Structures are given as structure tokens and as C-alpha cells.
Amino acid sequence: MRILLFTGKGGVGKTTLAAATGAALAARGRKTLVVSTDPAHSLGDAFGHALGAEPSEVDALLSAVQIDSRTLVDTTWHRLRAELRAVLAGVGLDTLDAEELTVLPGVDELLALTEVRRLAEDGPWETIVVDCGPTAETLRLLALPEAVSGYLTRAFGRRGRVTESVRRLGAHLDGLRALLTEPSVTTVRLVLTPERVVVAEARRTLSSLALRGIAVDGLIANRLMPAPGVWRGGAGSWLRTRRTQQDAVLAELAAAGFGPSTLSRVEHRAVEPVGLPALLEIAAELYRGADPLDGDGTPVTPLLRVRPAPDGYTLRIAIPLGRDAEVDLARVDDDLAITVDGFRRLIALPESLRPCRITGAESDADGLLVSLAGNRGRG
């Protein structure tokens, strides 16, 4: 089983690329399900096929579904919440306190992720492609298993009385977290358009996902202006200027370490791509004849882990280093610049680390361990 999660800033075309990838996988003989967890469902529009809350067949090996999070909240969570209220009331909390403690922000997104896991485990599909919501919603979605697991521990672990339902939920959340952080199973494809604001958000997203142990195995620059050779008429000057700006942004990405091996490109279409033929045409440009699942599972940016230290933080960067590697670290604005044997990579620092300064670093078999000093109360 492989799960591909597509996300990006709103309006970058992630739904179309997720649908195109699903169509390409099915065309290669893999039984594929494309799932939309985006509350603003447009997956059915991309396929030109009516979709509902249960998987329906789009083509011979291709099915699709739009998860109805609201219905999941009204059924699954409603039952569990009633059980939790009963437990809390039984340990001395009044009705109002019990009610407040069983309200979980973002539970609809959590249940959508739970439904993806159910489909992966119970369905006949070899590959599941997930059209996630915009970046902010996706990051919240992918952080929920750990956050809710911590909530349950704080709310019930100290009370000495946990129902079987709570135990099952805790085990389920641990399973979700394991599913998301296993790069041989789940990876993210991050979609962007070649604009500085969008790229800046994409780079912050890379760091946020890396901190959660979730691997991004590809970036896709979507909606590039066509190559200059096809321009005609009075609009040519405007198109040339726009493409020049886009190329400059892509050059900056390449300088930060995101070159052709990690960044795919798709040109803008004059006509909105709807239906399988149009989607397969996009997939042909996106993957250029390669299998959409090709790759060794290596994340396009090193996985990160932050831990508090007495005078600040330590930042673990899972980047492979040879025994004789020459490593240099520097701060460049809000980025950490890592140079290994002359190859430079810029990593956008998490917000909490931006006020900090580098005080030391060491390497071991797991990569780099960077020490940063700063006020842990800031950011």
C-alpha cells in the first residue's frame, strides 16, 4: 500500500494534480483510489464525475470519493463523546466540565484522516491519492493524531479510569501517527506556483512537515507560463515578463537546493483540464513517462526534530553525512544554511527558533545535532 498526500496553498491546482496522478497510476495497472478531504470538494469536477461519501468507480481501475467529515462527526464522534462524558461525570466532574472536556477542536479533520486509514486497510486499492485541504488545514490535520493523543493522556491518564473506547481511540491515534510517519507508505507531494509568496509558504510547510516526521518526496511547480516559442500577438510581451519572473523564482528554489531532481514542472493550460483524457495529458507532462511512485523514499528536505535544552534548543537534522564530509552552518535571515561538501541547502527555521543563534553542532550516525541559544519564551 502507498498513500500520496497532495497539498499546497489554496488555488495552486493540487486537486487537478492529485486527480491526474490517480489517473496515471490506474493507467499503469494499479488499483487506485483518489480521496478528497478538502471541505471545498472539487475532485468530482476534475474527473467530470459525480462523487459521494462512498467510493465510486471513475474508470476500470480508478475510484474516487469525497469524504463527508460532517457526517462522521455526527455519527462516530457523537457516540464516543457520550461515553467520555459518562466517564468524566463518574469521576466527580459536573455536567458542564464533562461537556467542555469532550470538545476536541479539529475533530472533523481527525475523522477524515481516520476514514482514509479505514479505506486503506479495508479496501482493495494498491494506492490511495489524497487531495488534502490547503496547507494550513493539512498541517493541522497531520498534527492531530499526536495532539489528541496528548489530550487523552492529560484528561484521562491521571484519573485512573479509562474506558475501553478511550483505549481504542488512543491505540488508533498511535496507528495513525505511525502510518503518517512511515515514508515507505505515506509521502507528501507539495504543489506550488512560481510566486515568491507561495514559495515562502511552501518552504515553511516543508519544515513543519519535517518536524512532524512526515516525508515530502516531491515538489511540483504548477501553472508555468508556456515556453516563449509558442507566444504570438500583442500578449507576447506580458507573457514573456511573467515567465521571466517565474523562472527567477524557480532559480531561487534551485539555489536553495530544490533542483530538477526534486522539483517537477507543469505548464498552464488555456482550457481547464476536466475528465480523464485531459488529466492523463497533465500526468504525462508531470511524470514524463516515469512511474508516479518512482523514487527511493528519500525526503526532499531533511527531517527535523526540536528539543528544549537548558539554554535554548537542540535541532536534530536527519541529513546523511559521510565520515569525511565538510560541513558548514550559518544563519541567513530566517533560514539555516547547511553546506555539505560544497552543496548548500537552506532550511526554513520553525518560528520558535528564529530568534535563536547557533552555538555549536556535532554529527553522528543520525545526522547533525545543532545547538541554538535563545529565549525559549519567545516565538
Tab-separated table of C-alpha atoms in Angstrom:
chain	number	residue	atom	x	y	z
A	1	MET	CA	0.000	0.000	0.000
A	2	ARG	CA	1.186	3.508	-0.862
A	3	ILE	CA	-0.507	6.732	0.200
A	4	LEU	CA	0.271	10.034	-1.544
A	5	LEU	CA	-0.947	13.253	0.072
A	6	PHE	CA	-1.255	16.310	-2.195
A	7	THR	CA	-1.362	19.728	-0.562
A	8	GLY	CA	-0.404	23.337	-1.212
A	9	LYS	CA	-1.611	26.885	-0.813
A	10	GLY	CA	-5.204	27.393	-1.896
A	11	GLY	CA	-5.590	27.876	-5.644
A	12	VAL	CA	-2.319	26.251	-6.789
A	13	GLY	CA	-4.057	23.337	-8.544
A	14	LYS	CA	-3.424	20.482	-6.138
A	15	THR	CA	-6.800	18.836	-6.833
A	16	THR	CA	-6.084	18.613	-10.559
A	17	LEU	CA	-2.605	17.170	-9.971
A	18	ALA	CA	-3.910	14.645	-7.430
A	19	ALA	CA	-6.587	13.531	-9.899
A	20	ALA	CA	-4.021	13.371	-12.728
A	21	THR	CA	-1.694	11.239	-10.583
A	22	GLY	CA	-4.512	8.864	-9.707
A	23	ALA	CA	-5.450	8.530	-13.379
A	24	ALA	CA	-1.816	7.828	-14.311
A	25	LEU	CA	-1.442	5.155	-11.614
A	26	ALA	CA	-4.631	3.414	-12.771
A	27	ALA	CA	-3.425	3.580	-16.386
A	28	ARG	CA	-0.308	1.689	-15.262
A	29	GLY	CA	-2.425	-1.132	-13.882
A	30	ARG	CA	-2.630	-0.170	-10.207
A	31	LYS	CA	-5.993	-0.254	-8.490
A	32	THR	CA	-6.193	3.331	-7.243
A	33	LEU	CA	-8.499	5.385	-5.047
A	34	VAL	CA	-8.422	9.191	-5.081
A	35	VAL	CA	-9.807	10.724	-1.882
A	36	SER	CA	-10.770	14.340	-1.181
A	37	THR	CA	-10.544	15.541	2.427
A	38	ASP	CA	-10.774	19.180	1.333
A	39	PRO	CA	-14.024	20.672	2.709
A	40	ALA	CA	-14.371	22.610	-0.573
A	41	HIS	CA	-14.696	19.441	-2.646
A	42	SER	CA	-13.786	19.888	-6.318
A	43	LEU	CA	-12.448	16.404	-7.076
A	44	GLY	CA	-15.657	15.395	-8.825
A	45	ASP	CA	-15.347	18.485	-11.037
A	46	ALA	CA	-11.803	17.487	-12.049
A	47	PHE	CA	-12.915	13.992	-13.042
A	48	GLY	CA	-16.169	15.233	-14.582
A	49	HIS	CA	-17.851	12.566	-12.488
A	50	ALA	CA	-20.394	12.843	-9.661
A	51	LEU	CA	-18.835	11.705	-6.363
A	52	GLY	CA	-20.274	10.994	-2.940
A	53	ALA	CA	-19.240	9.874	0.539
A	54	GLU	CA	-18.632	6.292	-0.628
A	55	PRO	CA	-16.070	5.265	-3.291
A	56	SER	CA	-17.455	5.141	-6.808
A	57	GLU	CA	-15.811	3.889	-9.992
A	58	VAL	CA	-14.428	6.509	-12.373
A	59	ASP	CA	-12.641	4.071	-14.702
A	60	ALA	CA	-11.682	0.397	-14.772
A	61	LEU	CA	-9.015	0.584	-12.026
A	62	LEU	CA	-9.808	4.061	-10.729
A	63	SER	CA	-12.261	5.029	-7.980
A	64	ALA	CA	-12.813	8.283	-6.116
A	65	VAL	CA	-14.592	9.553	-3.005
A	66	GLN	CA	-15.261	12.877	-1.278
A	67	ILE	CA	-15.171	12.328	2.496
A	68	ASP	CA	-18.076	13.928	4.341
A	69	SER	CA	-16.425	14.983	7.620
A	70	ARG	CA	-19.643	16.474	8.977
A	71	THR	CA	-21.436	13.129	8.787
A	72	LEU	CA	-18.507	11.398	10.503
A	73	VAL	CA	-18.709	13.911	13.349
A	74	ASP	CA	-22.458	13.353	13.695
A	75	THR	CA	-22.041	9.572	13.930
A	76	THR	CA	-18.661	8.234	15.091
A	77	TRP	CA	-17.645	11.136	17.337
A	78	HIS	CA	-21.141	11.589	18.751
A	79	ARG	CA	-21.086	8.050	20.193
A	80	LEU	CA	-17.568	8.283	21.605
A	81	ARG	CA	-18.180	11.716	23.121
A	82	ALA	CA	-21.216	10.407	25.001
A	83	GLU	CA	-19.060	7.655	26.523
A	84	LEU	CA	-16.354	10.124	27.532
A	85	ARG	CA	-18.911	12.416	29.215
A	86	ALA	CA	-20.185	9.458	31.251
A	87	VAL	CA	-16.645	8.591	32.405
A	88	LEU	CA	-15.864	12.172	33.424
A	89	ALA	CA	-19.137	12.542	35.303
A	90	GLY	CA	-18.337	9.293	37.103
A	91	VAL	CA	-15.061	10.659	38.494
A	92	GLY	CA	-16.669	13.718	40.031
A	93	LEU	CA	-16.825	16.339	37.279
A	94	ASP	CA	-20.099	18.148	36.905
A	95	THR	CA	-22.006	18.067	33.641
A	96	LEU	CA	-20.628	21.368	32.318
A	97	ASP	CA	-16.970	20.391	32.918
A	98	ALA	CA	-17.535	16.999	31.309
A	99	GLU	CA	-19.085	18.669	28.281
A	100	GLU	CA	-16.130	21.060	27.871
A	101	LEU	CA	-13.515	18.323	28.163
A	102	THR	CA	-15.106	16.283	25.389
A	103	VAL	CA	-14.938	19.092	22.826
A	104	LEU	CA	-11.930	18.491	20.575
A	105	PRO	CA	-11.011	21.269	18.114
A	106	GLY	CA	-10.456	19.863	14.642
A	107	VAL	CA	-12.200	16.556	15.306
A	108	ASP	CA	-13.780	16.667	11.833
A	109	GLU	CA	-10.314	16.732	10.215
A	110	LEU	CA	-9.173	13.916	12.507
A	111	LEU	CA	-12.113	11.758	11.495
A	112	ALA	CA	-11.378	12.465	7.816
A	113	LEU	CA	-7.863	11.126	8.344
A	114	THR	CA	-9.311	8.149	10.193
A	115	GLU	CA	-11.544	7.451	7.195
A	116	VAL	CA	-8.516	7.498	4.878
A	117	ARG	CA	-6.879	4.885	7.073
A	118	ARG	CA	-10.030	2.754	7.071
A	119	LEU	CA	-10.205	2.882	3.287
A	120	ALA	CA	-6.532	1.933	3.053
A	121	GLU	CA	-6.943	-1.056	5.371
A	122	ASP	CA	-10.342	-2.351	4.250
A	123	GLY	CA	-10.415	-1.530	0.537
A	124	PRO	CA	-8.930	-3.385	-2.444
A	125	TRP	CA	-6.730	-0.467	-3.566
A	126	GLU	CA	-2.975	-0.642	-4.032
A	127	THR	CA	-2.531	3.123	-3.962
A	128	ILE	CA	-4.507	5.933	-2.340
A	129	VAL	CA	-4.046	9.512	-3.533
A	130	VAL	CA	-5.388	12.119	-1.096
A	131	ASP	CA	-6.416	15.598	-2.200
A	132	CYS	CA	-5.919	17.433	1.104
A	133	GLY	CA	-7.168	20.876	2.015
A	134	PRO	CA	-4.995	23.988	1.702
A	135	THR	CA	-1.656	23.935	3.513
A	136	ALA	CA	-2.768	25.339	6.881
A	137	GLU	CA	-5.647	22.859	7.143
A	138	THR	CA	-3.372	19.993	6.091
A	139	LEU	CA	-0.756	20.818	8.724
A	140	ARG	CA	-3.466	20.910	11.373
A	141	LEU	CA	-4.854	17.618	10.078
A	142	LEU	CA	-1.476	15.865	10.171
A	143	ALA	CA	-0.671	17.203	13.651
A	144	LEU	CA	-3.937	15.993	15.184
A	145	PRO	CA	-3.072	12.339	15.992
A	146	GLU	CA	-0.228	13.436	18.285
A	147	ALA	CA	-2.140	16.394	19.726
A	148	VAL	CA	-5.279	14.397	20.525
A	149	SER	CA	-3.246	11.534	21.960
A	150	GLY	CA	-1.651	14.026	24.353
A	151	TYR	CA	-5.071	15.435	25.217
A	152	LEU	CA	-6.364	11.987	26.152
A	153	THR	CA	-3.321	11.326	28.315
A	154	ARG	CA	-3.771	14.590	30.199
A	155	ALA	CA	-7.547	14.280	30.508
A	156	PHE	CA	-7.777	10.625	31.486
A	157	GLY	CA	-4.350	9.231	32.269
A	158	ARG	CA	-4.166	10.823	35.709
A	159	ARG	CA	-7.685	9.838	36.683
A	160	GLY	CA	-7.008	6.123	36.766
A	161	ARG	CA	-10.223	5.271	34.947
A	162	VAL	CA	-10.170	4.917	31.196
A	163	THR	CA	-12.934	3.241	29.198
A	164	GLU	CA	-12.248	0.669	26.554
A	165	SER	CA	-13.399	3.255	23.999
A	166	VAL	CA	-10.688	5.667	25.126
A	167	ARG	CA	-8.068	2.908	24.992
A	168	ARG	CA	-9.166	2.040	21.470
A	169	LEU	CA	-9.041	5.682	20.431
A	170	GLY	CA	-5.546	6.085	21.878
A	171	ALA	CA	-4.313	2.978	20.074
A	172	HIS	CA	-5.962	4.173	16.891
A	173	LEU	CA	-4.234	7.567	17.126
A	174	ASP	CA	-0.885	5.859	17.610
A	175	GLY	CA	-1.606	3.818	14.491
A	176	LEU	CA	-2.447	6.965	12.520
A	177	ARG	CA	0.784	8.601	13.630
A	178	ALA	CA	2.774	5.516	12.619
A	179	LEU	CA	1.044	5.459	9.224
A	180	LEU	CA	1.866	9.117	8.537
A	181	THR	CA	5.498	8.888	9.584
A	182	GLU	CA	6.407	5.724	7.659
A	183	PRO	CA	7.978	7.056	4.423
A	184	SER	CA	7.756	3.690	2.678
A	185	VAL	CA	3.955	4.019	2.984
A	186	THR	CA	2.997	7.709	3.186
A	187	THR	CA	4.599	10.692	1.475
A	188	VAL	CA	3.521	14.229	0.610
A	189	ARG	CA	3.615	15.954	-2.781
A	190	LEU	CA	3.742	19.709	-2.205
A	191	VAL	CA	2.206	21.799	-5.004
A	192	LEU	CA	3.193	25.432	-5.559
A	193	THR	CA	3.017	28.116	-8.207
A	194	PRO	CA	6.211	30.056	-9.088
A	195	GLU	CA	5.429	33.110	-6.977
A	196	ARG	CA	7.560	34.289	-4.072
A	197	VAL	CA	4.701	34.412	-1.552
A	198	VAL	CA	3.609	30.888	-2.452
A	199	VAL	CA	7.171	29.529	-2.417
A	200	ALA	CA	7.815	31.113	1.004
A	201	GLU	CA	4.771	29.306	2.425
A	202	ALA	CA	5.824	26.063	0.737
A	203	ARG	CA	9.267	26.214	2.343
A	204	ARG	CA	7.746	26.803	5.782
A	205	THR	CA	5.455	23.855	5.129
A	206	LEU	CA	8.462	21.661	4.344
A	207	SER	CA	9.952	22.478	7.738
A	208	SER	CA	6.635	21.948	9.537
A	209	LEU	CA	6.148	18.525	7.947
A	210	ALA	CA	9.787	17.580	8.631
A	211	LEU	CA	9.328	18.454	12.309
A	212	ARG	CA	6.415	16.002	12.429
A	213	GLY	CA	8.448	13.264	10.770
A	214	ILE	CA	6.331	13.327	7.602
A	215	ALA	CA	8.306	12.897	4.383
A	216	VAL	CA	7.817	15.119	1.333
A	217	ASP	CA	9.017	13.183	-1.699
A	218	GLY	CA	8.395	15.818	-4.366
A	219	LEU	CA	7.616	19.446	-5.129
A	220	ILE	CA	5.528	20.408	-8.154
A	221	ALA	CA	5.696	23.871	-9.726
A	222	ASN	CA	2.323	24.209	-11.408
A	223	ARG	CA	0.874	26.723	-13.885
A	224	LEU	CA	4.065	27.897	-15.549
A	225	MET	CA	3.558	30.223	-18.484
A	226	PRO	CA	4.191	28.361	-21.775
A	227	ALA	CA	7.674	28.433	-23.300
A	228	PRO	CA	8.409	31.631	-25.308
A	229	GLY	CA	8.396	29.816	-28.640
A	230	VAL	CA	4.593	29.485	-28.663
A	231	TRP	CA	3.788	33.144	-27.991
A	232	ARG	CA	2.099	35.184	-30.684
A	233	GLY	CA	0.364	38.565	-30.908
A	234	GLY	CA	0.282	41.548	-28.590
A	235	ALA	CA	0.093	39.480	-25.390
A	236	GLY	CA	3.582	38.090	-26.024
A	237	SER	CA	5.336	40.856	-24.063
A	238	TRP	CA	3.151	40.289	-20.971
A	239	LEU	CA	3.651	36.511	-21.169
A	240	ARG	CA	7.417	36.931	-21.594
A	241	THR	CA	7.604	39.161	-18.500
A	242	ARG	CA	5.507	36.729	-16.454
A	243	ARG	CA	7.591	33.708	-17.487
A	244	THR	CA	10.806	35.598	-16.713
A	245	GLN	CA	9.541	36.288	-13.195
A	246	GLN	CA	8.560	32.647	-12.753
A	247	ASP	CA	11.966	31.449	-13.959
A	248	ALA	CA	13.646	33.777	-11.448
A	249	VAL	CA	11.626	32.260	-8.598
A	250	LEU	CA	12.482	28.735	-9.757
A	251	ALA	CA	16.159	29.695	-9.942
A	252	GLU	CA	15.982	30.828	-6.309
A	253	LEU	CA	14.446	27.486	-5.382
A	254	ALA	CA	17.237	25.666	-7.212
A	255	ALA	CA	19.836	27.766	-5.346
A	256	ALA	CA	18.205	26.659	-2.086
A	257	GLY	CA	18.740	23.027	-3.053
A	258	PHE	CA	15.475	22.203	-4.829
A	259	GLY	CA	16.650	21.388	-8.328
A	260	PRO	CA	15.251	19.263	-11.177
A	261	SER	CA	15.589	16.026	-9.196
A	262	THR	CA	13.066	17.201	-6.595
A	263	LEU	CA	11.029	19.849	-8.436
A	264	SER	CA	8.690	18.885	-11.291
A	265	ARG	CA	7.068	21.428	-13.614
A	266	VAL	CA	3.670	21.651	-15.270
A	267	GLU	CA	2.668	24.408	-17.702
A	268	HIS	CA	-0.569	26.352	-17.513
A	269	ARG	CA	-3.376	25.209	-19.819
A	270	ALA	CA	-5.539	27.537	-21.864
A	271	VAL	CA	-8.520	25.251	-21.196
A	272	GLU	CA	-9.461	23.929	-17.750
A	273	PRO	CA	-8.458	20.227	-17.574
A	274	VAL	CA	-11.584	18.165	-16.895
A	275	GLY	CA	-12.013	14.438	-17.488
A	276	LEU	CA	-9.589	11.539	-17.834
A	277	PRO	CA	-8.035	12.419	-21.235
A	278	ALA	CA	-7.090	15.920	-20.052
A	279	LEU	CA	-5.822	14.607	-16.710
A	280	LEU	CA	-3.687	11.951	-18.375
A	281	GLU	CA	-2.162	14.650	-20.582
A	282	ILE	CA	-1.142	16.590	-17.464
A	283	ALA	CA	0.254	13.418	-15.870
A	284	ALA	CA	2.366	12.795	-18.978
A	285	GLU	CA	3.962	16.231	-18.592
A	286	LEU	CA	4.307	15.884	-14.826
A	287	TYR	CA	5.948	12.448	-14.742
A	288	ARG	CA	7.454	12.351	-18.275
A	289	GLY	CA	6.920	8.631	-18.716
A	290	ALA	CA	8.174	7.657	-15.247
A	291	ASP	CA	6.125	5.772	-12.690
A	292	PRO	CA	4.472	8.301	-10.317
A	293	LEU	CA	5.671	6.117	-7.435
A	294	ASP	CA	9.311	6.046	-8.578
A	295	GLY	CA	11.909	7.144	-6.063
A	296	ASP	CA	13.837	5.788	-3.124
A	297	GLY	CA	11.671	7.395	-0.471
A	298	THR	CA	14.310	9.980	0.438
A	299	PRO	CA	12.607	13.196	1.616
A	300	VAL	CA	13.345	16.315	-0.431
A	301	THR	CA	14.225	18.126	2.792
A	302	PRO	CA	15.865	16.625	5.888
A	303	LEU	CA	13.552	15.546	8.679
A	304	LEU	CA	13.851	17.767	11.752
A	305	ARG	CA	13.348	17.318	15.475
A	306	VAL	CA	13.444	20.114	18.043
A	307	ARG	CA	14.027	19.534	21.740
A	308	PRO	CA	14.346	22.077	24.574
A	309	ALA	CA	17.784	22.491	26.148
A	310	PRO	CA	18.898	24.413	29.283
A	311	ASP	CA	19.966	27.479	27.278
A	312	GLY	CA	17.705	27.149	24.249
A	313	TYR	CA	17.079	24.247	21.887
A	314	THR	CA	18.730	21.400	20.026
A	315	LEU	CA	17.746	20.807	16.417
A	316	ARG	CA	18.246	17.303	15.029
A	317	ILE	CA	18.607	17.303	11.219
A	318	ALA	CA	18.381	13.855	9.640
A	319	ILE	CA	20.774	14.513	6.780
A	320	PRO	CA	23.206	11.766	5.672
A	321	LEU	CA	26.880	12.632	6.201
A	322	GLY	CA	29.984	10.811	5.098
A	323	ARG	CA	32.792	10.276	7.591
A	324	ASP	CA	34.985	12.895	5.907
A	325	ALA	CA	32.189	15.310	4.991
A	326	GLU	CA	32.956	19.009	5.309
A	327	VAL	CA	30.038	20.761	6.967
A	328	ASP	CA	29.369	24.455	7.441
A	329	LEU	CA	26.379	26.071	9.174
A	330	ALA	CA	25.211	29.674	9.004
A	331	ARG	CA	22.107	31.779	9.571
A	332	VAL	CA	20.657	33.532	6.520
A	333	ASP	CA	17.741	35.636	7.735
A	334	ASP	CA	15.128	33.098	8.906
A	335	ASP	CA	16.902	30.174	7.232
A	336	LEU	CA	19.577	27.780	8.397
A	337	ALA	CA	22.154	27.337	5.627
A	338	ILE	CA	23.789	23.905	5.644
A	339	THR	CA	26.719	23.301	3.299
A	340	VAL	CA	27.968	19.729	2.937
A	341	ASP	CA	30.982	19.175	0.684
A	342	GLY	CA	30.151	22.323	-1.246
A	343	PHE	CA	26.442	21.534	-1.661
A	344	ARG	CA	24.244	24.107	0.064
A	345	ARG	CA	20.719	23.645	1.369
A	346	LEU	CA	18.581	26.316	3.031
A	347	ILE	CA	16.123	25.087	5.664
A	348	ALA	CA	13.388	27.469	6.805
A	349	LEU	CA	13.601	27.567	10.596
A	350	PRO	CA	10.454	26.934	12.637
A	351	GLU	CA	9.066	30.128	14.133
A	352	SER	CA	10.180	29.227	17.673
A	353	LEU	CA	13.826	29.009	16.542
A	354	ARG	CA	14.053	32.214	14.526
A	355	PRO	CA	15.181	34.403	17.466
A	356	CYS	CA	17.950	31.909	18.309
A	357	ARG	CA	21.633	31.889	17.369
A	358	ILE	CA	23.794	28.877	16.524
A	359	THR	CA	26.184	27.985	19.358
A	360	GLY	CA	27.522	24.638	18.175
A	361	ALA	CA	26.966	21.489	16.159
A	362	GLU	CA	28.083	17.890	16.065
A	363	SER	CA	27.429	14.955	13.763
A	364	ASP	CA	26.731	11.291	14.367
A	365	ALA	CA	25.175	8.336	12.555
A	366	ASP	CA	21.760	10.033	12.659
A	367	GLY	CA	22.886	13.304	11.043
A	368	LEU	CA	23.504	16.747	12.538
A	369	LEU	CA	22.705	17.967	16.040
A	370	VAL	CA	22.674	21.769	16.128
A	371	SER	CA	22.654	23.748	19.390
A	372	LEU	CA	20.797	27.046	19.414
A	373	ALA	CA	20.696	29.592	22.219
A	374	GLY	CA	17.807	31.969	22.727
A	375	ASN	CA	14.841	32.925	24.845
A	376	ARG	CA	12.533	29.898	24.978
A	377	GLY	CA	9.674	32.177	25.858
A	378	ARG	CA	9.788	33.979	22.531
A	379	GLY	CA	8.027	32.931	19.277
